JSON list of C-alpha atoms in Angstrom, two decimals:
[
{"chain": "L", "resi": 20, "resn": "UNK", "atom": "CA", "xyz": [119.02, -121.43, 174.11]},
{"chain": "L", "resi": 21, "resn": "UNK", "atom": "CA", "xyz": [116.18, -120.98, 171.63]},
{"chain": "L", "resi": 22, "resn": "UNK", "atom": "CA", "xyz": [112.76, -122.42, 171.59]},
{"chain": "L", "resi": 23, "resn": "UNK", "atom": "CA", "xyz": [109.29, -121.61, 172.77]},
{"chain": "L", "resi": 24, "resn": "UNK", "atom": "CA", "xyz": [108.72, -120.20, 176.32]},
{"chain": "L", "resi": 25, "resn": "UNK", "atom": "CA", "xyz": [107.33, -122.93, 178.72]},
{"chain": "L", "resi": 26, "resn": "UNK", "atom": "CA", "xyz": [104.66, -122.44, 181.24]},
{"chain": "L", "resi": 27, "resn": "UNK", "atom": "CA", "xyz": [104.78, -125.14, 183.96]},
{"chain": "L", "resi": 28, "resn": "UNK", "atom": "CA", "xyz": [101.43, -126.54, 184.71]},
{"chain": "L", "resi": 29, "resn": "UNK", "atom": "CA", "xyz": [100.78, -127.47, 188.42]},
{"chain": "L", "resi": 30, "resn": "UNK", "atom": "CA", "xyz": [97.44, -129.24, 188.57]},
{"chain": "L", "resi": 31, "resn": "UNK", "atom": "CA", "xyz": [97.39, -131.49, 191.47]},
{"chain": "L", "resi": 32, "resn": "UNK", "atom": "CA", "xyz": [93.68, -132.36, 190.83]},
{"chain": "L", "resi": 33, "resn": "UNK", "atom": "CA", "xyz": [94.64, -134.01, 187.53]},
{"chain": "L", "resi": 34, "resn": "UNK", "atom": "CA", "xyz": [98.13, -135.32, 188.23]},
{"chain": "L", "resi": 35, "resn": "UNK", "atom": "CA", "xyz": [97.74, -136.22, 191.96]},
{"chain": "L", "resi": 36, "resn": "UNK", "atom": "CA", "xyz": [101.05, -134.47, 192.85]},
{"chain": "L", "resi": 37, "resn": "UNK", "atom": "CA", "xyz": [101.92, -131.01, 193.71]},
{"chain": "L", "resi": 38, "resn": "UNK", "atom": "CA", "xyz": [105.11, -129.05, 192.97]},
{"chain": "L", "resi": 39, "resn": "UNK", "atom": "CA", "xyz": [107.03, -127.40, 195.80]},
{"chain": "L", "resi": 40, "resn": "UNK", "atom": "CA", "xyz": [108.05, -123.85, 195.58]},
{"chain": "L", "resi": 41, "resn": "UNK", "atom": "CA", "xyz": [111.72, -124.89, 195.81]},
{"chain": "L", "resi": 42, "resn": "UNK", "atom": "CA", "xyz": [111.42, -127.07, 192.79]},
{"chain": "L", "resi": 43, "resn": "UNK", "atom": "CA", "xyz": [109.59, -124.39, 191.00]},
{"chain": "L", "resi": 44, "resn": "UNK", "atom": "CA", "xyz": [112.33, -121.82, 191.80]},
{"chain": "L", "resi": 45, "resn": "UNK", "atom": "CA", "xyz": [114.94, -124.31, 190.36]},
{"chain": "L", "resi": 46, "resn": "UNK", "atom": "CA", "xyz": [112.90, -124.63, 187.16]},
{"chain": "L", "resi": 47, "resn": "UNK", "atom": "CA", "xyz": [112.56, -120.83, 186.96]},
{"chain": "L", "resi": 48, "resn": "UNK", "atom": "CA", "xyz": [116.27, -120.65, 186.67]},
{"chain": "L", "resi": 49, "resn": "UNK", "atom": "CA", "xyz": [116.05, -122.33, 183.18]},
{"chain": "L", "resi": 50, "resn": "UNK", "atom": "CA", "xyz": [115.85, -119.70, 180.35]},
{"chain": "L", "resi": 51, "resn": "UNK", "atom": "CA", "xyz": [112.76, -121.24, 178.62]},
{"chain": "L", "resi": 52, "resn": "UNK", "atom": "CA", "xyz": [110.59, -121.60, 181.74]},
{"chain": "L", "resi": 53, "resn": "UNK", "atom": "CA", "xyz": [108.77, -118.35, 182.14]},
{"chain": "L", "resi": 54, "resn": "UNK", "atom": "CA", "xyz": [105.92, -119.05, 184.25]},
{"chain": "L", "resi": 55, "resn": "UNK", "atom": "CA", "xyz": [103.32, -121.33, 185.98]},
{"chain": "L", "resi": 56, "resn": "UNK", "atom": "CA", "xyz": [99.75, -122.26, 185.61]},
{"chain": "L", "resi": 57, "resn": "UNK", "atom": "CA", "xyz": [98.85, -122.73, 189.31]},
{"chain": "L", "resi": 58, "resn": "UNK", "atom": "CA", "xyz": [95.73, -124.88, 189.83]},
{"chain": "L", "resi": 59, "resn": "UNK", "atom": "CA", "xyz": [96.39, -125.67, 193.49]},
{"chain": "L", "resi": 60, "resn": "UNK", "atom": "CA", "xyz": [93.76, -123.28, 194.79]},
{"chain": "L", "resi": 61, "resn": "UNK", "atom": "CA", "xyz": [96.30, -122.17, 197.45]},
{"chain": "L", "resi": 62, "resn": "UNK", "atom": "CA", "xyz": [96.07, -118.46, 197.47]},
{"chain": "L", "resi": 63, "resn": "UNK", "atom": "CA", "xyz": [99.35, -118.17, 199.60]},
{"chain": "L", "resi": 64, "resn": "UNK", "atom": "CA", "xyz": [101.36, -119.61, 196.74]},
{"chain": "L", "resi": 65, "resn": "UNK", "atom": "CA", "xyz": [101.59, -116.47, 194.48]},
{"chain": "L", "resi": 66, "resn": "UNK", "atom": "CA", "xyz": [103.25, -114.52, 197.27]},
{"chain": "L", "resi": 67, "resn": "UNK", "atom": "CA", "xyz": [105.72, -117.34, 197.95]},
{"chain": "L", "resi": 68, "resn": "UNK", "atom": "CA", "xyz": [106.35, -118.03, 194.19]},
{"chain": "L", "resi": 69, "resn": "UNK", "atom": "CA", "xyz": [107.06, -114.37, 193.63]},
{"chain": "L", "resi": 70, "resn": "UNK", "atom": "CA", "xyz": [109.57, -114.36, 196.48]},
{"chain": "L", "resi": 71, "resn": "UNK", "atom": "CA", "xyz": [111.24, -117.54, 195.17]},
{"chain": "L", "resi": 72, "resn": "UNK", "atom": "CA", "xyz": [111.02, -116.79, 191.43]},
{"chain": "L", "resi": 73, "resn": "UNK", "atom": "CA", "xyz": [111.09, -113.11, 191.08]},
{"chain": "L", "resi": 74, "resn": "UNK", "atom": "CA", "xyz": [108.48, -110.60, 189.90]},
{"chain": "L", "resi": 75, "resn": "UNK", "atom": "CA", "xyz": [108.94, -111.24, 186.16]},
{"chain": "L", "resi": 76, "resn": "UNK", "atom": "CA", "xyz": [108.03, -115.06, 186.53]},
{"chain": "L", "resi": 77, "resn": "UNK", "atom": "CA", "xyz": [104.54, -115.27, 185.02]},
{"chain": "L", "resi": 78, "resn": "UNK", "atom": "CA", "xyz": [101.91, -116.60, 187.43]},
{"chain": "L", "resi": 79, "resn": "UNK", "atom": "CA", "xyz": [98.57, -117.59, 186.05]},
{"chain": "L", "resi": 80, "resn": "UNK", "atom": "CA", "xyz": [95.76, -119.10, 188.08]},
{"chain": "L", "resi": 81, "resn": "UNK", "atom": "CA", "xyz": [94.49, -122.44, 186.81]},
{"chain": "L", "resi": 82, "resn": "UNK", "atom": "CA", "xyz": [91.11, -122.02, 188.62]},
{"chain": "L", "resi": 83, "resn": "UNK", "atom": "CA", "xyz": [88.57, -119.59, 187.54]},
{"chain": "L", "resi": 84, "resn": "UNK", "atom": "CA", "xyz": [86.93, -119.58, 190.97]},
{"chain": "L", "resi": 85, "resn": "UNK", "atom": "CA", "xyz": [90.10, -118.08, 192.45]},
{"chain": "L", "resi": 86, "resn": "UNK", "atom": "CA", "xyz": [91.31, -115.98, 189.41]},
{"chain": "L", "resi": 87, "resn": "UNK", "atom": "CA", "xyz": [90.54, -112.67, 191.11]},
{"chain": "L", "resi": 88, "resn": "UNK", "atom": "CA", "xyz": [91.98, -113.37, 194.49]},
{"chain": "L", "resi": 89, "resn": "UNK", "atom": "CA", "xyz": [94.93, -114.89, 192.75]},
{"chain": "L", "resi": 90, "resn": "UNK", "atom": "CA", "xyz": [95.48, -111.51, 191.12]},
{"chain": "L", "resi": 91, "resn": "UNK", "atom": "CA", "xyz": [95.19, -109.77, 194.52]},
{"chain": "L", "resi": 92, "resn": "UNK", "atom": "CA", "xyz": [97.99, -112.06, 195.62]},
{"chain": "L", "resi": 93, "resn": "UNK", "atom": "CA", "xyz": [100.29, -111.00, 192.91]},
{"chain": "L", "resi": 94, "resn": "UNK", "atom": "CA", "xyz": [99.25, -113.25, 190.07]},
{"chain": "L", "resi": 95, "resn": "UNK", "atom": "CA", "xyz": [99.23, -111.99, 186.40]},
{"chain": "L", "resi": 96, "resn": "UNK", "atom": "CA", "xyz": [96.11, -113.70, 185.01]},
{"chain": "L", "resi": 97, "resn": "UNK", "atom": "CA", "xyz": [94.33, -116.97, 184.46]},
{"chain": "L", "resi": 98, "resn": "UNK", "atom": "CA", "xyz": [94.31, -119.94, 181.99]},
{"chain": "L", "resi": 99, "resn": "UNK", "atom": "CA", "xyz": [90.59, -120.08, 182.12]},
{"chain": "L", "resi": 100, "resn": "UNK", "atom": "CA", "xyz": [87.82, -122.51, 181.34]},
{"chain": "L", "resi": 101, "resn": "UNK", "atom": "CA", "xyz": [85.05, -119.90, 181.92]},
{"chain": "L", "resi": 102, "resn": "UNK", "atom": "CA", "xyz": [86.63, -117.72, 179.07]},
{"chain": "L", "resi": 103, "resn": "UNK", "atom": "CA", "xyz": [85.52, -120.32, 176.65]},
{"chain": "L", "resi": 104, "resn": "UNK", "atom": "CA", "xyz": [82.05, -119.51, 177.36]},
{"chain": "L", "resi": 105, "resn": "UNK", "atom": "CA", "xyz": [82.25, -115.88, 178.59]},
{"chain": "L", "resi": 106, "resn": "UNK", "atom": "CA", "xyz": [85.29, -114.37, 177.05]},
{"chain": "L", "resi": 107, "resn": "UNK", "atom": "CA", "xyz": [84.25, -110.82, 177.41]},
{"chain": "L", "resi": 108, "resn": "UNK", "atom": "CA", "xyz": [83.22, -111.24, 180.96]},
{"chain": "L", "resi": 109, "resn": "UNK", "atom": "CA", "xyz": [86.57, -112.64, 181.95]},
{"chain": "L", "resi": 110, "resn": "UNK", "atom": "CA", "xyz": [88.52, -110.07, 179.98]},
{"chain": "L", "resi": 111, "resn": "UNK", "atom": "CA", "xyz": [86.52, -107.21, 181.53]},
{"chain": "L", "resi": 112, "resn": "UNK", "atom": "CA", "xyz": [87.02, -108.53, 185.05]},
{"chain": "L", "resi": 113, "resn": "UNK", "atom": "CA", "xyz": [90.82, -108.74, 184.48]},
{"chain": "L", "resi": 114, "resn": "UNK", "atom": "CA", "xyz": [90.86, -105.24, 182.77]},
{"chain": "L", "resi": 115, "resn": "UNK", "atom": "CA", "xyz": [88.84, -103.80, 185.73]},
{"chain": "L", "resi": 116, "resn": "UNK", "atom": "CA", "xyz": [91.38, -105.28, 188.14]},
{"chain": "L", "resi": 117, "resn": "UNK", "atom": "CA", "xyz": [94.41, -103.98, 186.12]},
{"chain": "L", "resi": 118, "resn": "UNK", "atom": "CA", "xyz": [92.83, -100.46, 186.02]},
{"chain": "L", "resi": 119, "resn": "UNK", "atom": "CA", "xyz": [92.26, -100.41, 189.72]},
{"chain": "L", "resi": 120, "resn": "UNK", "atom": "CA", "xyz": [88.50, -100.71, 189.51]},
{"chain": "L", "resi": 121, "resn": "UNK", "atom": "CA", "xyz": [88.06, -103.19, 192.27]},
{"chain": "L", "resi": 122, "resn": "UNK", "atom": "CA", "xyz": [84.40, -102.70, 192.74]},
{"chain": "L", "resi": 123, "resn": "UNK", "atom": "CA", "xyz": [83.80, -103.60, 189.01]},
{"chain": "L", "resi": 124, "resn": "UNK", "atom": "CA", "xyz": [86.19, -106.53, 189.14]},
{"chain": "L", "resi": 125, "resn": "UNK", "atom": "CA", "xyz": [84.35, -107.89, 192.09]},
{"chain": "L", "resi": 126, "resn": "UNK", "atom": "CA", "xyz": [80.94, -107.39, 190.54]},
{"chain": "L", "resi": 127, "resn": "UNK", "atom": "CA", "xyz": [82.08, -109.26, 187.44]},
{"chain": "L", "resi": 128, "resn": "UNK", "atom": "CA", "xyz": [83.64, -111.96, 189.48]},
{"chain": "L", "resi": 129, "resn": "UNK", "atom": "CA", "xyz": [80.31, -112.42, 191.20]},
{"chain": "L", "resi": 130, "resn": "UNK", "atom": "CA", "xyz": [78.66, -112.75, 187.77]},
{"chain": "L", "resi": 131, "resn": "UNK", "atom": "CA", "xyz": [81.11, -115.46, 186.54]},
{"chain": "L", "resi": 132, "resn": "UNK", "atom": "CA", "xyz": [81.28, -117.33, 189.85]},
{"chain": "L", "resi": 133, "resn": "UNK", "atom": "CA", "xyz": [78.25, -119.59, 189.44]},
{"chain": "L", "resi": 134, "resn": "UNK", "atom": "CA", "xyz": [79.48, -120.43, 185.85]},
{"chain": "L", "resi": 135, "resn": "UNK", "atom": "CA", "xyz": [82.90, -121.32, 187.20]},
{"chain": "L", "resi": 136, "resn": "UNK", "atom": "CA", "xyz": [81.18, -123.84, 189.61]},
{"chain": "L", "resi": 137, "resn": "UNK", "atom": "CA", "xyz": [78.77, -125.16, 187.06]},
{"chain": "L", "resi": 138, "resn": "UNK", "atom": "CA", "xyz": [81.44, -125.90, 184.51]},
{"chain": "L", "resi": 139, "resn": "UNK", "atom": "CA", "xyz": [82.99, -128.28, 186.97]},
{"chain": "L", "resi": 140, "resn": "UNK", "atom": "CA", "xyz": [79.93, -129.97, 188.41]},
{"chain": "L", "resi": 141, "resn": "UNK", "atom": "CA", "xyz": [80.96, -133.03, 186.20]},
{"chain": "L", "resi": 142, "resn": "UNK", "atom": "CA", "xyz": [84.14, -134.11, 184.56]},
{"chain": "L", "resi": 143, "resn": "UNK", "atom": "CA", "xyz": [85.72, -131.55, 182.42]},
{"chain": "L", "resi": 144, "resn": "UNK", "atom": "CA", "xyz": [85.23, -130.90, 179.45]},
{"chain": "L", "resi": 145, "resn": "UNK", "atom": "CA", "xyz": [81.62, -132.14, 179.51]},
{"chain": "L", "resi": 146, "resn": "UNK", "atom": "CA", "xyz": [80.04, -129.05, 180.95]},
{"chain": "L", "resi": 147, "resn": "UNK", "atom": "CA", "xyz": [82.05, -126.58, 178.93]},
{"chain": "L", "resi": 148, "resn": "UNK", "atom": "CA", "xyz": [81.42, -128.48, 175.65]},
{"chain": "L", "resi": 149, "resn": "UNK", "atom": "CA", "xyz": [77.60, -128.36, 176.48]},
{"chain": "L", "resi": 150, "resn": "UNK", "atom": "CA", "xyz": [77.75, -124.68, 177.21]},
{"chain": "L", "resi": 151, "resn": "UNK", "atom": "CA", "xyz": [79.83, -123.95, 174.11]},
{"chain": "L", "resi": 152, "resn": "UNK", "atom": "CA", "xyz": [77.34, -125.90, 171.98]},
{"chain": "L", "resi": 153, "resn": "UNK", "atom": "CA", "xyz": [74.45, -123.76, 173.32]},
{"chain": "L", "resi": 154, "resn": "UNK", "atom": "CA", "xyz": [76.52, -120.80, 172.02]},
{"chain": "L", "resi": 155, "resn": "UNK", "atom": "CA", "xyz": [76.80, -122.45, 168.67]},
{"chain": "L", "resi": 156, "resn": "UNK", "atom": "CA", "xyz": [80.54, -123.11, 169.12]},
{"chain": "L", "resi": 157, "resn": "UNK", "atom": "CA", "xyz": [80.85, -126.76, 168.27]},
{"chain": "L", "resi": 158, "resn": "UNK", "atom": "CA", "xyz": [78.80, -129.83, 169.08]},
{"chain": "L", "resi": 159, "resn": "UNK", "atom": "CA", "xyz": [78.08, -131.35, 172.44]},
{"chain": "L", "resi": 160, "resn": "UNK", "atom": "CA", "xyz": [80.01, -134.49, 171.65]},
{"chain": "L", "resi": 161, "resn": "UNK", "atom": "CA", "xyz": [82.58, -136.36, 173.72]},
{"chain": "L", "resi": 162, "resn": "UNK", "atom": "CA", "xyz": [84.86, -139.41, 173.07]},
{"chain": "L", "resi": 163, "resn": "UNK", "atom": "CA", "xyz": [84.69, -142.38, 175.43]},
{"chain": "L", "resi": 164, "resn": "UNK", "atom": "CA", "xyz": [85.25, -142.75, 178.25]},
{"chain": "L", "resi": 165, "resn": "UNK", "atom": "CA", "xyz": [83.62, -139.34, 178.65]},
{"chain": "L", "resi": 166, "resn": "UNK", "atom": "CA", "xyz": [79.92, -139.14, 178.27]},
{"chain": "L", "resi": 167, "resn": "UNK", "atom": "CA", "xyz": [77.46, -136.11, 177.85]},
{"chain": "L", "resi": 168, "resn": "UNK", "atom": "CA", "xyz": [76.54, -134.30, 181.02]},
{"chain": "L", "resi": 169, "resn": "UNK", "atom": "CA", "xyz": [73.36, -135.12, 182.87]},
{"chain": "L", "resi": 170, "resn": "UNK", "atom": "CA", "xyz": [70.01, -133.13, 182.52]},
{"chain": "L", "resi": 171, "resn": "UNK", "atom": "CA", "xyz": [70.70, -131.75, 185.93]},
{"chain": "L", "resi": 172, "resn": "UNK", "atom": "CA", "xyz": [74.09, -130.39, 184.89]},
{"chain": "L", "resi": 173, "resn": "UNK", "atom": "CA", "xyz": [72.60, -128.96, 181.74]},
{"chain": "L", "resi": 174, "resn": "UNK", "atom": "CA", "xyz": [70.18, -126.99, 183.86]},
{"chain": "L", "resi": 175, "resn": "UNK", "atom": "CA", "xyz": [72.91, -125.93, 186.13]},
{"chain": "L", "resi": 176, "resn": "UNK", "atom": "CA", "xyz": [75.01, -124.61, 183.17]},
{"chain": "L", "resi": 177, "resn": "UNK", "atom": "CA", "xyz": [72.00, -122.91, 181.68]},
{"chain": "L", "resi": 178, "resn": "UNK", "atom": "CA", "xyz": [71.15, -121.16, 184.99]},
{"chain": "L", "resi": 179, "resn": "UNK", "atom": "CA", "xyz": [74.73, -120.11, 185.49]},
{"chain": "L", "resi": 180, "resn": "UNK", "atom": "CA", "xyz": [74.95, -118.76, 181.95]},
{"chain": "L", "resi": 181, "resn": "UNK", "atom": "CA", "xyz": [71.68, -116.82, 182.57]},
{"chain": "L", "resi": 182, "resn": "UNK", "atom": "CA", "xyz": [73.22, -115.48, 185.91]},
{"chain": "L", "resi": 183, "resn": "UNK", "atom": "CA", "xyz": [76.30, -114.29, 183.86]},
{"chain": "L", "resi": 184, "resn": "UNK", "atom": "CA", "xyz": [73.93, -112.66, 181.48]},
{"chain": "L", "resi": 185, "resn": "UNK", "atom": "CA", "xyz": [75.19, -114.64, 178.48]},
{"chain": "L", "resi": 186, "resn": "UNK", "atom": "CA", "xyz": [72.69, -114.41, 175.70]},
{"chain": "L", "resi": 187, "resn": "UNK", "atom": "CA", "xyz": [72.07, -117.52, 173.78]},
{"chain": "L", "resi": 188, "resn": "UNK", "atom": "CA", "xyz": [71.55, -117.30, 170.01]},
{"chain": "L", "resi": 189, "resn": "UNK", "atom": "CA", "xyz": [68.08, -117.91, 168.65]},
{"chain": "L", "resi": 190, "resn": "UNK", "atom": "CA", "xyz": [69.09, -121.35, 167.28]},
{"chain": "L", "resi": 191, "resn": "UNK", "atom": "CA", "xyz": [70.21, -122.59, 170.68]},
{"chain": "L", "resi": 192, "resn": "UNK", "atom": "CA", "xyz": [68.67, -125.92, 171.57]},
{"chain": "L", "resi": 193, "resn": "UNK", "atom": "CA", "xyz": [67.79, -125.75, 175.34]},
{"chain": "L", "resi": 194, "resn": "UNK", "atom": "CA", "xyz": [66.16, -128.78, 176.70]}
]
């Protein structure tokens, strides 16, 4: 069978249902299904998924706040929101882990952790669009029914970006 490889998204917070490991194992038998984005936050799942689907089945965390522990449990990476704002920080954390530099991976995870929290204080993608606009990457505009984030969230995002040592360009408009 030809076609693009498929990553199954399991995001109970958005679709209100979870996918069992048994169902995932049946899907993994299909040649085009090569992996999962697991946003369950269940850090026991990577081990169970590996046992059910095999070591070549790609497992990507769907949550930035559990990306490092997901790797520890056998995951392969992360489909990340934080990487839109701090791509180097996320890549450096992943690279440190893959190189066996656990202390550096933990230190970088601590830097990005408040940002992972701040980018979900309000409904996504509002906070990440605001953060990206500060960096000069697009405008802080959303389509209804989404609305711009509150001033309190703007401050939380700015503080988290500062904690992560993300330098804002001189033209950044910080309220």
